[in-house]
Amino acid sequence: MKILINDERLSLVDNEAGRDIWMKWDDVYAIHYYKLDCITEIITCLEFDYENGEYLEVNSTNEGWEDLIQHLHKHISIQQENWRLNMLNCQPDDGGDTIYRRM
């Protein structure tokens, strides 16, 4: 799975299955981060929520993760100043945090 971003949207592309799941930046209602303990590794996740409760989840195992983390602020006005450091220091038992919620 590969994360692709542009000025209009966030996409999660699975070339093997021929799927492209995407979300327009304007449709993002909230963004949460958290970590999952998958026994062999800890995976960091970002969940992009729609207002109706549906969501698009991407994680640190997806190709393009670093590009998303570095450029997310260009597409969304993140409301938590040190979100990258906080996300890095988050533990699976912490439950994560919300870094953006549409006002």
PDB file of C-alpha atoms in Angstrom:
ATOM      1  CA  MET A   1       0.000   0.000   0.000  1.00  0.00           C
ATOM      2  CA  LYS A   2       1.267   3.420  -0.932  1.00  0.00           C
ATOM      3  CA  ILE A   3       0.283   6.832   0.425  1.00  0.00           C
ATOM      4  CA  LEU A   4      -0.001   9.574  -2.177  1.00  0.00           C
ATOM      5  CA  ILE A   5      -0.816  13.201  -1.435  1.00  0.00           C
ATOM      6  CA  ASN A   6      -1.532  16.189  -3.625  1.00  0.00           C
ATOM      7  CA  ASP A   7      -3.193  19.574  -3.157  1.00  0.00           C
ATOM      8  CA  GLU A   8      -6.664  18.047  -3.405  1.00  0.00           C
ATOM      9  CA  ARG A   9      -6.549  14.738  -1.539  1.00  0.00           C
ATOM     10  CA  LEU A  10      -4.921  11.920   0.391  1.00  0.00           C
ATOM     11  CA  SER A  11      -4.873   8.539  -1.364  1.00  0.00           C
ATOM     12  CA  LEU A  12      -4.046   5.020  -0.236  1.00  0.00           C
ATOM     13  CA  VAL A  13      -3.207   2.972  -3.331  1.00  0.00           C
ATOM     14  CA  ASP A  14      -3.008  -0.810  -3.516  1.00  0.00           C
ATOM     15  CA  ASN A  15      -1.649  -1.589  -6.981  1.00  0.00           C
ATOM     16  CA  GLU A  16      -1.857  -5.355  -6.477  1.00  0.00           C
ATOM     17  CA  ALA A  17      -5.587  -5.233  -5.741  1.00  0.00           C
ATOM     18  CA  GLY A  18      -6.202  -2.351  -8.142  1.00  0.00           C
ATOM     19  CA  ARG A  19      -7.702  -0.122  -5.428  1.00  0.00           C
ATOM     20  CA  ASP A  20      -7.336   3.593  -4.782  1.00  0.00           C
ATOM     21  CA  ILE A  21      -9.040   4.770  -1.602  1.00  0.00           C
ATOM     22  CA  TRP A  22      -8.969   8.535  -1.248  1.00  0.00           C
ATOM     23  CA  MET A  23     -10.237  11.429   0.826  1.00  0.00           C
ATOM     24  CA  LYS A  24     -10.389  15.100  -0.087  1.00  0.00           C
ATOM     25  CA  TRP A  25      -8.604  17.372   2.380  1.00  0.00           C
ATOM     26  CA  ASP A  26     -11.788  19.447   2.644  1.00  0.00           C
ATOM     27  CA  ASP A  27     -13.658  16.354   3.903  1.00  0.00           C
ATOM     28  CA  VAL A  28     -11.303  15.715   6.832  1.00  0.00           C
ATOM     29  CA  TYR A  29     -13.225  16.279  10.067  1.00  0.00           C
ATOM     30  CA  ALA A  30     -10.562  15.062  12.524  1.00  0.00           C
ATOM     31  CA  ILE A  31      -7.123  13.442  12.591  1.00  0.00           C
ATOM     32  CA  HIS A  32      -5.941  11.105  15.355  1.00  0.00           C
ATOM     33  CA  TYR A  33      -2.647   9.326  15.866  1.00  0.00           C
ATOM     34  CA  TYR A  34      -2.008   6.181  17.874  1.00  0.00           C
ATOM     35  CA  LYS A  35       0.336   3.217  17.965  1.00  0.00           C
ATOM     36  CA  LEU A  36      -0.390  -0.487  17.664  1.00  0.00           C
ATOM     37  CA  ASP A  37       1.739  -3.231  19.181  1.00  0.00           C
ATOM     38  CA  CYS A  38       1.860  -5.877  16.457  1.00  0.00           C
ATOM     39  CA  ILE A  39       4.153  -8.157  18.490  1.00  0.00           C
ATOM     40  CA  THR A  40       7.060  -8.017  16.013  1.00  0.00           C
ATOM     41  CA  GLU A  41       6.916  -4.231  15.625  1.00  0.00           C
ATOM     42  CA  ILE A  42       5.161  -1.086  16.813  1.00  0.00           C
ATOM     43  CA  ILE A  43       3.157   0.612  14.049  1.00  0.00           C
ATOM     44  CA  THR A  44       2.193   4.279  14.109  1.00  0.00           C
ATOM     45  CA  CYS A  45      -1.216   5.075  12.631  1.00  0.00           C
ATOM     46  CA  LEU A  46      -2.975   8.221  11.473  1.00  0.00           C
ATOM     47  CA  GLU A  47      -6.751   8.077  11.227  1.00  0.00           C
ATOM     48  CA  PHE A  48      -8.450  10.670   9.027  1.00  0.00           C
ATOM     49  CA  ASP A  49     -12.112  10.935  10.040  1.00  0.00           C
ATOM     50  CA  TYR A  50     -15.132  12.028   8.058  1.00  0.00           C
ATOM     51  CA  GLU A  51     -17.836  13.847  10.001  1.00  0.00           C
ATOM     52  CA  ASN A  52     -20.165  10.818   9.662  1.00  0.00           C
ATOM     53  CA  GLY A  53     -17.767   8.517  11.548  1.00  0.00           C
ATOM     54  CA  GLU A  54     -16.174   6.769   8.570  1.00  0.00           C
ATOM     55  CA  TYR A  55     -12.414   7.096   8.288  1.00  0.00           C
ATOM     56  CA  LEU A  56      -9.289   6.433   6.250  1.00  0.00           C
ATOM     57  CA  GLU A  57      -6.366   4.947   8.168  1.00  0.00           C
ATOM     58  CA  VAL A  58      -2.746   4.990   7.049  1.00  0.00           C
ATOM     59  CA  ASN A  59       0.282   3.724   8.949  1.00  0.00           C
ATOM     60  CA  SER A  60       4.038   3.810   9.163  1.00  0.00           C
ATOM     61  CA  THR A  61       4.414   0.609   7.117  1.00  0.00           C
ATOM     62  CA  ASN A  62       2.857   2.303   4.065  1.00  0.00           C
ATOM     63  CA  GLU A  63       5.202   3.601   1.396  1.00  0.00           C
ATOM     64  CA  GLY A  64       4.985   7.401   1.379  1.00  0.00           C
ATOM     65  CA  TRP A  65       4.484   7.700   5.159  1.00  0.00           C
ATOM     66  CA  GLU A  66       7.429  10.074   5.631  1.00  0.00           C
ATOM     67  CA  ASP A  67       6.228  12.318   2.799  1.00  0.00           C
ATOM     68  CA  LEU A  68       2.792  12.539   4.425  1.00  0.00           C
ATOM     69  CA  ILE A  69       4.256  13.374   7.845  1.00  0.00           C
ATOM     70  CA  GLN A  70       6.540  16.060   6.395  1.00  0.00           C
ATOM     71  CA  HIS A  71       3.848  17.726   4.266  1.00  0.00           C
ATOM     72  CA  LEU A  72       0.614  17.236   6.220  1.00  0.00           C
ATOM     73  CA  HIS A  73       0.745  20.802   7.574  1.00  0.00           C
ATOM     74  CA  LYS A  74       0.512  22.125   3.994  1.00  0.00           C
ATOM     75  CA  HIS A  75      -2.936  20.562   3.601  1.00  0.00           C
ATOM     76  CA  ILE A  76      -4.398  20.655   7.127  1.00  0.00           C
ATOM     77  CA  SER A  77      -4.025  23.292   9.857  1.00  0.00           C
ATOM     78  CA  ILE A  78      -2.741  21.020  12.611  1.00  0.00           C
ATOM     79  CA  GLN A  79      -3.905  22.286  16.003  1.00  0.00           C
ATOM     80  CA  GLN A  80      -1.264  20.620  18.157  1.00  0.00           C
ATOM     81  CA  GLU A  81       2.151  22.306  18.046  1.00  0.00           C
ATOM     82  CA  ASN A  82       4.490  19.404  18.819  1.00  0.00           C
ATOM     83  CA  TRP A  83       2.382  16.691  17.238  1.00  0.00           C
ATOM     84  CA  ARG A  84       5.269  14.945  15.466  1.00  0.00           C
ATOM     85  CA  LEU A  85       7.328  14.657  18.645  1.00  0.00           C
ATOM     86  CA  ASN A  86       4.261  13.636  20.658  1.00  0.00           C
ATOM     87  CA  MET A  87       3.372  11.003  18.053  1.00  0.00           C
ATOM     88  CA  LEU A  88       6.935   9.702  18.074  1.00  0.00           C
ATOM     89  CA  ASN A  89       6.912   9.408  21.873  1.00  0.00           C
ATOM     90  CA  CYS A  90       3.422   7.896  22.073  1.00  0.00           C
ATOM     91  CA  GLN A  91       3.166   4.332  23.391  1.00  0.00           C
ATOM     92  CA  PRO A  92       0.565   1.723  22.368  1.00  0.00           C
ATOM     93  CA  ASP A  93      -1.099   1.943  25.789  1.00  0.00           C
ATOM     94  CA  ASP A  94      -1.446   5.761  25.595  1.00  0.00           C
ATOM     95  CA  GLY A  95      -4.403   5.724  23.228  1.00  0.00           C
ATOM     96  CA  GLY A  96      -2.869   8.434  21.068  1.00  0.00           C
ATOM     97  CA  ASP A  97      -4.232  11.940  20.587  1.00  0.00           C
ATOM     98  CA  THR A  98      -6.252  14.154  18.270  1.00  0.00           C
ATOM     99  CA  ILE A  99      -4.146  16.650  16.330  1.00  0.00           C
ATOM    100  CA  TYR A 100      -6.908  18.232  14.258  1.00  0.00           C
ATOM    101  CA  ARG A 101     -10.654  18.727  14.537  1.00  0.00           C
ATOM    102  CA  ARG A 102     -12.671  20.920  12.192  1.00  0.00           C
ATOM    103  CA  MET A 103     -14.184  23.886  14.002  1.00  0.00           C
TER     104      MET A 103
END
